[in-house]
Coordinates of C-alpha atoms and ligand atoms in Angstrom, one line a residue:
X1 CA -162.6 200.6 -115.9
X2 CA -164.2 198.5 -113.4
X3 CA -165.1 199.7 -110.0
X4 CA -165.9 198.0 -106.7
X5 CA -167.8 200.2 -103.8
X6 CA -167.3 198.9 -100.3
X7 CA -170.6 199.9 -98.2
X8 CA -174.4 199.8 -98.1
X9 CA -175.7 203.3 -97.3
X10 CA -177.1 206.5 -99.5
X11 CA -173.9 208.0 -99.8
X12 CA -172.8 204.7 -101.6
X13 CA -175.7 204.7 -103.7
X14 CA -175.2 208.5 -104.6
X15 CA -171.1 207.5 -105.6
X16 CA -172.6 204.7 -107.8
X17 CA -174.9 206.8 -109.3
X18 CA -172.5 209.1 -110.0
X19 CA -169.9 206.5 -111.2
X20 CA -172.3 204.7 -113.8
X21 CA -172.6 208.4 -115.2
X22 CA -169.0 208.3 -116.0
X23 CA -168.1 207.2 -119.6
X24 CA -165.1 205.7 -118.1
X25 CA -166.6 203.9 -115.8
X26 CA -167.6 200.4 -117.5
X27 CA -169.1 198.3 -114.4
X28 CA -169.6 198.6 -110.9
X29 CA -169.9 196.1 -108.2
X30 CA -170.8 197.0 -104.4
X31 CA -170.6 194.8 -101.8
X32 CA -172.6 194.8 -99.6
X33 CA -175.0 197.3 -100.8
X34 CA -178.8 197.4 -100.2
X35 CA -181.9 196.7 -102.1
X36 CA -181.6 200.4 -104.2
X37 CA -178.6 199.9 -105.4
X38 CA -179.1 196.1 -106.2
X39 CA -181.6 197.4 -108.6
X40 CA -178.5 199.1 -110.7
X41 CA -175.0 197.0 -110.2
X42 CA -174.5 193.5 -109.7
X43 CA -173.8 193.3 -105.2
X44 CA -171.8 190.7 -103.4
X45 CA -171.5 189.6 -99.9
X46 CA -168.7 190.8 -97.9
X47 CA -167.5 191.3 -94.1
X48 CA -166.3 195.0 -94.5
X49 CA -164.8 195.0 -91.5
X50 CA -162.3 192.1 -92.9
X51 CA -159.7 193.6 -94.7
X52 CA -158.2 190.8 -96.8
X53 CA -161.9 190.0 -97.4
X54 CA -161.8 193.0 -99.1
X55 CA -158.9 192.8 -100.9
X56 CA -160.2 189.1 -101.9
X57 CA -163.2 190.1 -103.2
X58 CA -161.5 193.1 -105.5
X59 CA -159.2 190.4 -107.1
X60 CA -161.8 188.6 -107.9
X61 CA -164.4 190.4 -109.4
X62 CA -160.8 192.3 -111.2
X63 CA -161.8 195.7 -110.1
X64 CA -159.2 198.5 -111.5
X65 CA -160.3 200.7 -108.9
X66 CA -162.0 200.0 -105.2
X67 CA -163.7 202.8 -103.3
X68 CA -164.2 202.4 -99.3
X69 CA -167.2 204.6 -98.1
X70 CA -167.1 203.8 -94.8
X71 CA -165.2 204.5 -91.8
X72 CA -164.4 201.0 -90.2
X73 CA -162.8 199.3 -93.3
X74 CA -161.2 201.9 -93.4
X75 CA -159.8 202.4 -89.8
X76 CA -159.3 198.2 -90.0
X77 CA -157.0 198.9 -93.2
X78 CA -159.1 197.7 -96.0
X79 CA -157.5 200.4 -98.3
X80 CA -153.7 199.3 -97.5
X81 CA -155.0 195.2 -98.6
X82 CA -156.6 196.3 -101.9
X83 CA -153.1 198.3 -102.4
X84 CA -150.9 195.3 -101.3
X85 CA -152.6 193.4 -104.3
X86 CA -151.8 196.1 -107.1
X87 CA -155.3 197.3 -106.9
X88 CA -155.7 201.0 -106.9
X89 CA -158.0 202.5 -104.2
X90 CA -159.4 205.0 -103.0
X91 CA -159.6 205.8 -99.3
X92 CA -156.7 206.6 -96.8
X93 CA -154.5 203.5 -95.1
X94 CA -155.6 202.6 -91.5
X95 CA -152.6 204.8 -90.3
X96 CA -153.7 207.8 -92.1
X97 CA -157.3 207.0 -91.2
X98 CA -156.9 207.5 -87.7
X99 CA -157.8 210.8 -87.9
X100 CA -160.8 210.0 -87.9
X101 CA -160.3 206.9 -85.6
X102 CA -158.6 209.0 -82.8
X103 CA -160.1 212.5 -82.2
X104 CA -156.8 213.2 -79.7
X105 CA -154.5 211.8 -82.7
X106 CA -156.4 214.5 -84.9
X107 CA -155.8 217.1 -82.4
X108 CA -152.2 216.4 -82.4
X109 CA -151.8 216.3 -85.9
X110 CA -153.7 219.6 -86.0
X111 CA -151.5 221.2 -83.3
X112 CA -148.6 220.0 -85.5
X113 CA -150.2 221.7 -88.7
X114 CA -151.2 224.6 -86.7
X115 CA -155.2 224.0 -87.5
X116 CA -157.5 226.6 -86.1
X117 CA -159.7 224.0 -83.9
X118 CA -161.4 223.5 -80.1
X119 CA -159.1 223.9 -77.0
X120 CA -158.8 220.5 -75.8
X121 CA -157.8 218.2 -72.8
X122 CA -157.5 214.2 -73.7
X123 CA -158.2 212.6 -70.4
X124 CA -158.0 209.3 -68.7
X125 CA -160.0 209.8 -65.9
X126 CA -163.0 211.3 -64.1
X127 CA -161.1 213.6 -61.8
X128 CA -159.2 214.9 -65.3
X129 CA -162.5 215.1 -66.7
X130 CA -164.1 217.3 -63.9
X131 CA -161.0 219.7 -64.1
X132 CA -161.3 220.1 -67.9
X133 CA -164.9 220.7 -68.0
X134 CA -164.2 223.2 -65.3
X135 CA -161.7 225.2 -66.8
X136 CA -164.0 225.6 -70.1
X137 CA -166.8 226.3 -68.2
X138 CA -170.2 225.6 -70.1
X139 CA -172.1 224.2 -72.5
X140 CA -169.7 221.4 -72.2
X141 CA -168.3 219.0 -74.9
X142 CA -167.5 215.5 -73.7
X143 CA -166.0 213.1 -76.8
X144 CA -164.8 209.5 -77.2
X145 CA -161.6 209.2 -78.5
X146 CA -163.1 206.2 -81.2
X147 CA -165.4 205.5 -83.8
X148 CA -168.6 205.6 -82.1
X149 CA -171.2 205.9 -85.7
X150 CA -172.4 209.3 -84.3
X151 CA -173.0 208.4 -80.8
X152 CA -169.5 209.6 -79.3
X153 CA -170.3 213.3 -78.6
X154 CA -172.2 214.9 -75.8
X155 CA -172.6 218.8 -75.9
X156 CA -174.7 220.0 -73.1
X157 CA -174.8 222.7 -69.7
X158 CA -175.7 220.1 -67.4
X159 CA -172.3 219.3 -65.6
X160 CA -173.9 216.2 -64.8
X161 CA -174.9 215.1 -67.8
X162 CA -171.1 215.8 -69.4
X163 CA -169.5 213.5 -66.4
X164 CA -171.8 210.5 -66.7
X165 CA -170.7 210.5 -70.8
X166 CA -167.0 210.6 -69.9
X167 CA -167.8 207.8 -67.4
X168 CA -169.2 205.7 -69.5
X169 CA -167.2 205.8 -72.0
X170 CA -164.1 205.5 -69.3
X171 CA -165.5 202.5 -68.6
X172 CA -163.7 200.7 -71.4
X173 CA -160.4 199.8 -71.4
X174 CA -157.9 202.2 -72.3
X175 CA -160.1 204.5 -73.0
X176 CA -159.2 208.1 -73.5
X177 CA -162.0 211.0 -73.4
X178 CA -161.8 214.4 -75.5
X179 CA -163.0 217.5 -73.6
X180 CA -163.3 220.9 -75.6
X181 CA -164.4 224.2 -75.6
X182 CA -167.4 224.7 -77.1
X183 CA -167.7 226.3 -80.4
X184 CA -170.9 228.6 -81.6
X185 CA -171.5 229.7 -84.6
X186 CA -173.2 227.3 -87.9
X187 CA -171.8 224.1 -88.7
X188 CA -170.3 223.3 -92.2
X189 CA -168.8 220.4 -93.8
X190 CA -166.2 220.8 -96.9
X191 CA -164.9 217.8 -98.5
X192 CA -161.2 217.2 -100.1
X193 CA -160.3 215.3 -102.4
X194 CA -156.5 214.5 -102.6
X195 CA -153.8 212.0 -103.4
X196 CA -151.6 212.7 -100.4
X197 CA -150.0 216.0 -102.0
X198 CA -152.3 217.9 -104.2
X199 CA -155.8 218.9 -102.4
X200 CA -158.8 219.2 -104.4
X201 CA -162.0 220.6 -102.3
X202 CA -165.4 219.9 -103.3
X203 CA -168.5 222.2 -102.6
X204 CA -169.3 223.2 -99.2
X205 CA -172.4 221.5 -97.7
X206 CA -174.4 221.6 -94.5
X207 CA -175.4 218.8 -92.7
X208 CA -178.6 219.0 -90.3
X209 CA -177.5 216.4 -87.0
X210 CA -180.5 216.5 -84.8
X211 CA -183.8 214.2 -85.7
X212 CA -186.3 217.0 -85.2
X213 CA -187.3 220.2 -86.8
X214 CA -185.4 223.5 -85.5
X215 CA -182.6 221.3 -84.6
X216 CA -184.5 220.0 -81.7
X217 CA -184.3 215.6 -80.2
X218 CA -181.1 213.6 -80.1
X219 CA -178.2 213.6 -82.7
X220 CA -178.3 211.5 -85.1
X221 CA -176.2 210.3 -87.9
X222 CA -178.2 213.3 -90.5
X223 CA -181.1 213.6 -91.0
X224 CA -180.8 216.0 -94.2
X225 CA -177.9 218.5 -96.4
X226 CA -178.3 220.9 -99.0
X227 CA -175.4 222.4 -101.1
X228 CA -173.6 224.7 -102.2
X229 CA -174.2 227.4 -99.2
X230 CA -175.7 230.9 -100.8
X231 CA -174.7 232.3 -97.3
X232 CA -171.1 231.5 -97.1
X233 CA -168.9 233.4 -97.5
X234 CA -167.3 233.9 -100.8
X235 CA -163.5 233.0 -100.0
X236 CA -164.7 230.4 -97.5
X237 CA -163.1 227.2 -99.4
X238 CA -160.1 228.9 -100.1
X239 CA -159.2 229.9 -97.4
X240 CA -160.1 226.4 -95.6
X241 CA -158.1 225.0 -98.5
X242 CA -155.2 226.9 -97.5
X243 CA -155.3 227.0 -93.6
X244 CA -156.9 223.4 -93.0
X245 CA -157.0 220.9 -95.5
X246 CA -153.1 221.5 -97.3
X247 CA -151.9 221.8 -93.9
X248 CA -153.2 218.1 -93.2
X249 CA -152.6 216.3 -96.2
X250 CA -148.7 217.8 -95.8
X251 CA -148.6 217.4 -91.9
X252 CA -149.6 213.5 -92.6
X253 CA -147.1 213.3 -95.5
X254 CA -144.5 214.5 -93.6
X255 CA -145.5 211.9 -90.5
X256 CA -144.8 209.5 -93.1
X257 CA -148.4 208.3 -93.6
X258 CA -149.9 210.2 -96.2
X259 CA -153.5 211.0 -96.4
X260 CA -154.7 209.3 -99.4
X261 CA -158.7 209.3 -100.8
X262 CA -161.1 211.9 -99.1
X263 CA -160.9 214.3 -96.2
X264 CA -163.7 215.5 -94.5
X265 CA -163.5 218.6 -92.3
X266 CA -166.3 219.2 -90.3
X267 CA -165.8 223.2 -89.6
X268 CA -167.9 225.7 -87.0
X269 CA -168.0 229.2 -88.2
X270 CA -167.2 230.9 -85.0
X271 CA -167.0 234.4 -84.2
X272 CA -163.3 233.8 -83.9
X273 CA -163.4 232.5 -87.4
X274 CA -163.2 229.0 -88.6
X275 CA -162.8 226.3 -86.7
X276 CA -162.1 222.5 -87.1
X277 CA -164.7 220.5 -85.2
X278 CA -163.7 217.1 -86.7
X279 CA -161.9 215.3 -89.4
X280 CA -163.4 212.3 -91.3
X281 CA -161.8 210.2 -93.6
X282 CA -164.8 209.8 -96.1
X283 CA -167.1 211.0 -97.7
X284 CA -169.8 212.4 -95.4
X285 CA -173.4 211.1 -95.4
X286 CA -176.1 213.0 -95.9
X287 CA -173.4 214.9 -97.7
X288 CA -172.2 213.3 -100.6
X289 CA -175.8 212.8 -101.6
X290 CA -176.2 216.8 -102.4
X291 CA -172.3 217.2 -103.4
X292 CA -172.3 214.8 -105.9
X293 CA -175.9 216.0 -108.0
X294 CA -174.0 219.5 -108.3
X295 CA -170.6 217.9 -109.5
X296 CA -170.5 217.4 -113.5
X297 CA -166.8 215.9 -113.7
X298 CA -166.8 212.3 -114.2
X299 CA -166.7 210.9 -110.7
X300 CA -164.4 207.9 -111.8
X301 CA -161.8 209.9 -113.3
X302 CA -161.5 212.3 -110.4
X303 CA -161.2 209.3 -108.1
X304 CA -158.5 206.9 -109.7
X305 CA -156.6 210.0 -110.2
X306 CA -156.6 210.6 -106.3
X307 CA -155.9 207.1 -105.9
X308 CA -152.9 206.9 -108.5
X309 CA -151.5 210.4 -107.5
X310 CA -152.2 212.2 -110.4
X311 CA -154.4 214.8 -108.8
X312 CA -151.6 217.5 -110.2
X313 CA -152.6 217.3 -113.7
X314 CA -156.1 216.7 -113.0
X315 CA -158.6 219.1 -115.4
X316 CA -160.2 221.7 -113.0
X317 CA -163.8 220.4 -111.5
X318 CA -166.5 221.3 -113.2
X319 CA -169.7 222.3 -110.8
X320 CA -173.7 222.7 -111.8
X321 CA -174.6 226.1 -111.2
X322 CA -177.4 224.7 -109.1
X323 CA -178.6 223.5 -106.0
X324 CA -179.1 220.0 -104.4
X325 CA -181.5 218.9 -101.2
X326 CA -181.7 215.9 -99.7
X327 CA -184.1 214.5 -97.0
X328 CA -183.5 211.5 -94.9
X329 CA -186.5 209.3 -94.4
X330 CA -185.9 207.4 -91.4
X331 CA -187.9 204.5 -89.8
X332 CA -189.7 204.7 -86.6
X333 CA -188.0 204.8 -83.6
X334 CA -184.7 206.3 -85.1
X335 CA -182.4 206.9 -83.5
X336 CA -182.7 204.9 -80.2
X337 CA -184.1 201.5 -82.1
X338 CA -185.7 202.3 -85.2
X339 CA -188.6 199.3 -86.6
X340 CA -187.1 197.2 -89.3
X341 CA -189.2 195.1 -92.0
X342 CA -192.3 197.7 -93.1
X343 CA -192.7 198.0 -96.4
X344 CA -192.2 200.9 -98.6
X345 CA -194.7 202.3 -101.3
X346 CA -194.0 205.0 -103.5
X347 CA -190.4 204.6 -104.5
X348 CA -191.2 204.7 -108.7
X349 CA -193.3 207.7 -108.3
X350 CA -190.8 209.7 -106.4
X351 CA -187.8 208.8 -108.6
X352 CA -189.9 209.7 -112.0
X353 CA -190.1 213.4 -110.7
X354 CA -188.1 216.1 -112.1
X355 CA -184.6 216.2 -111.1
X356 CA -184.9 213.9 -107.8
X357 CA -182.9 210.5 -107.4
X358 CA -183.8 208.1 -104.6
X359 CA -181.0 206.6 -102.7
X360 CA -181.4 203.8 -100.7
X361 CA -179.9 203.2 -97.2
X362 CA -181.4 200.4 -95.0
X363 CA -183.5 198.8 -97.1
X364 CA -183.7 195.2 -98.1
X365 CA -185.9 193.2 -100.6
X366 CA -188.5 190.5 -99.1
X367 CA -189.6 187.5 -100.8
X368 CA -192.4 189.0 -102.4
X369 CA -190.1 191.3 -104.1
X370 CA -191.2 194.2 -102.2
X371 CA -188.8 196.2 -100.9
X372 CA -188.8 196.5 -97.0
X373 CA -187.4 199.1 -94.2
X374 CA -183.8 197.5 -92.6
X375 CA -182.1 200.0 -91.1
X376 CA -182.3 203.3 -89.2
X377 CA -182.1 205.7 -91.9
X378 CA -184.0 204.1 -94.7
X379 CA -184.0 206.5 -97.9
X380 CA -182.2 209.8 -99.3
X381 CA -184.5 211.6 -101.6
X382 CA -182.4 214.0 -103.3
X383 CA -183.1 216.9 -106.1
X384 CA -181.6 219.0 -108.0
X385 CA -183.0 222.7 -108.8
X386 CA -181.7 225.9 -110.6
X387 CA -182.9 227.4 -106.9
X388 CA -182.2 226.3 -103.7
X389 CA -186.1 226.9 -103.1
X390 CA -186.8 224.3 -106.2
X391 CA -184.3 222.1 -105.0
X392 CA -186.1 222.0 -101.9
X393 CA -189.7 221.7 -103.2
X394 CA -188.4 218.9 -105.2
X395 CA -187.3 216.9 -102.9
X396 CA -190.6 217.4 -100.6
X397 CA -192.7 216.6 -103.3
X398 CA -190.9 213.0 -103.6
X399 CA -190.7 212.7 -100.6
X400 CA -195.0 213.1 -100.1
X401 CA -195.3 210.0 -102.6
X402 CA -193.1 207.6 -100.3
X403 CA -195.1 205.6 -97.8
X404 CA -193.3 204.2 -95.0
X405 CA -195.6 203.2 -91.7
X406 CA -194.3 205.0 -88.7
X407 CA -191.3 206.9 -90.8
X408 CA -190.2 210.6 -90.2
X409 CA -188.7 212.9 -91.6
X410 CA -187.1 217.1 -91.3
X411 CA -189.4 219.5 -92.6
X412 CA -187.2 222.1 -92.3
X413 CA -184.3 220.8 -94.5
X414 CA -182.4 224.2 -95.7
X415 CA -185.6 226.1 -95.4
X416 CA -183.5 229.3 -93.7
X417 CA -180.9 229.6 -96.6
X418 CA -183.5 228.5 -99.0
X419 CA -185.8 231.5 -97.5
X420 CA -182.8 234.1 -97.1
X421 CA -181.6 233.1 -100.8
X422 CA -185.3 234.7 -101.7
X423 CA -184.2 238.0 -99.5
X424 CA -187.3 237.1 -97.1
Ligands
LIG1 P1 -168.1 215.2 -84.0 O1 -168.4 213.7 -83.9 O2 -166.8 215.6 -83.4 O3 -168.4 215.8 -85.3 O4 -169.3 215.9 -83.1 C1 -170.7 215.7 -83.5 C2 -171.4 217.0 -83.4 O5 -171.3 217.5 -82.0 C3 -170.8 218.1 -84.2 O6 -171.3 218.1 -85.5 C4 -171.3 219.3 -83.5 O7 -172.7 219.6 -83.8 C5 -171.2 218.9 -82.1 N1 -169.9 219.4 -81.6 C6 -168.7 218.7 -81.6 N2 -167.7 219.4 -81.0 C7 -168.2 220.6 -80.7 C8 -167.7 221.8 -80.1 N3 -166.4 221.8 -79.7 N4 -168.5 222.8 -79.8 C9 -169.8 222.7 -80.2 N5 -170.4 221.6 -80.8 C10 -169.6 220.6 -81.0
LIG2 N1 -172.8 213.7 -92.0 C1 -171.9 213.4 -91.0 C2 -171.0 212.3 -91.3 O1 -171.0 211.7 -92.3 O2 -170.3 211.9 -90.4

């Protein structure tokens, strides 16, 4: 079959690696992509945030299957265009994709399903603000409703602080703010696979938000994963399987807009036992990166069976007994306005060691044919390891023979669980 990817990021270039690893799999085409993955498919032009562009572009280059990484085509309803053309795809409608697209439309589908999540008030205004973040007391958790790449959340005890957010983003109109109470406890994200009735979960992975080491400076979109979790515990994805991710998928059959493609639940671990933070309608980046180096089941197969509803007879995934890091290398200046256009040394020499793929975010060839820093999060250097300790020391060790003026970088990337894993 032939498969187009819709998006330009690491997690795109980790699903096409996986993809071209797939016997069934005959060609892929991404559009836009970046200069990694340009090196390995053919990439076309496209505005991803047009959906019959989309859906244009699919008929054209006669794609049997299109997958939609991101979370604007999909929210604009690039999946329900490809569909409306006989093409199959994978990724949820724009209805169903709202719950990612509206955090108080995913609360109330939760409520509906009876998902363990955050208490939460969806305001309007300031003065409803100031009474939420009263009643919860702090550290407080302010949240635009939409799609704000990252940026939306505020979690802080200065009262201050949490108003000014809601403020701004009241600003806008018909804006709606998300106040919660605050959940502790680690942070973990487990994927789903499913075709609107039969759920599929992947492994669980965690995702490290903050640009410094010891989860200190400003969110960001992540800076690093690793999976699976030696520390989790062992019924963890059934039992999220059971009380969170079938409860969706059937909640948003039953609304009559099934949940079709891959759903992301972003879970805290709390004292009070799991917790929904957030729901995403896509894969997850950093995520996918580490996910997919562990998964051994043809990726293609798995995903034209979610997007034909055939998950039900689907063979059982199969799953490396290993371990998978990845570090972000970002440019400098990321998050608030990473440098664009330096160029980047190393790349052959990191990719020829043992076990590590490369995957490419914002980069972008120059004229001289060397390739060049264009985005925020530039590369995903990923490894695989029988050890979540080799893993790790793959993946640094690539990472050492990248130059990139001005770049950083975690060092910490699932050093505790790799550390605890050794009983230190
Ligand atoms: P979200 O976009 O909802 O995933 O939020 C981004 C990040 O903010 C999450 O990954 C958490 O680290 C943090 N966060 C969101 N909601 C809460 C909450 N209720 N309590 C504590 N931290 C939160
Ligand atoms: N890794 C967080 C996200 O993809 O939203």
């Amino acid at each position: 079959m032939k498969v187009l990817v819709i998006g330009s990021g690491a997690r795109e270039h980790a699903i096409i690696a996986s993809l071209l690893g797939d016997d069934s799999v005959s060609e892929v085409v991404c559009a836009p992509g970046n200069a990694g993955i340009a090196q390995q498919v053919t990439v076309r032009t496209v505005d991803v945030t047009d959906p019959e562009a989309v859906a244009s572009l699919a008929a054209e280059v006669y794609a049997d299957l299109v997958v939609i990484g991101p979370e604007v085509p999909l929210v604009a309803g690039a999946a329900d265009a490809v569909r409306s053309r006989g093409i199959a795809c994978f990724g949820p409608s724009g209805a169903a994709a709202q719950l990612e697209g509206s955090k108080a439309f995913a609360k109330q589908v939760m409520a509906e399903a009876e998902v363990p999540t955050a208490m939460a008030h969806v305001c309007t205004t300031t003065d409803e603000v100031a009474t939420a973040l009263d009643q919860f007391g702090a550290p407080y958790v302010v949240k635009d409703d939409g799609l704000a790449a990252g940026k939306g959340v505020v979690v802080t005890s200065d009262r201050h602080e949490a108003l000014e957010h809601a403020f701004a983003c009241l600003s806008r109109p018909d804006a709606k703010v998300v106040v919660e109470e605050y959940l502790d406890g680690p942070e973990v994200s487990l994927f789903a696979i499913t075709d609107g009735t039969t759920v599929v979960p992947l492994q669980p992975a965690q995702d490290f938000k903050r640009a410094g080491d010891g989860d200190s400076g400003p969110n960001t979109g992540g800076m690093g994963a690793y999976a699976p979790l030696p520390w989790s515990p062992r019924d963890l994805v059934a039992d999220v399987t059971e009380r969170v991710l079938q409860p969706m998928v059937d909640a948003m059959r039953r609304r009559g807009t099934p949940f079709a493609g891959l759903l992301y639940a972003g879970l805290a671990l709390t004292s009070r036992g799991v917790r929904v933070v957030e729901f995403n309608a896509r894969f997850g980046d950093p995520e996918t990166q580490v996910v997919l180096a562990n998964l051994r089941t043809p990726l293609g197969q798995l995903l034209l069976a979610a997007a034909t509803e055939k998950l039900d007879t689907f063979p059982r995934l199969v799953w490396d007994p290993g371990f998978a890091v990845t570090v972000v290398v970002a440019a400098e200046g990321y998050p608030a306005s990473p440098r664009t256009g330096d160029v980047i040394s190393g790349l052959e020499a990191a990719a020829e060691q043992a076990g590590v793929d490369v995957f490419h975010a914002g980069t972008s060839v120059m004229d001289d044919g060397n390739i060049a820093s264009a985005g925020g999060r530039v590369l995903s250097v990923t490894a695989h390891g029988e050890s979540l300790a080799q893993a790790r020391e793959r993946a640094y060790a690539a990472v050492d023979l990248i130059r990139l003026e001005g770049s950083h970088h975690r060092r910490d990337i699932a050093e505790r669980a790799a550390n605890e894993a050794m009983g230190e």
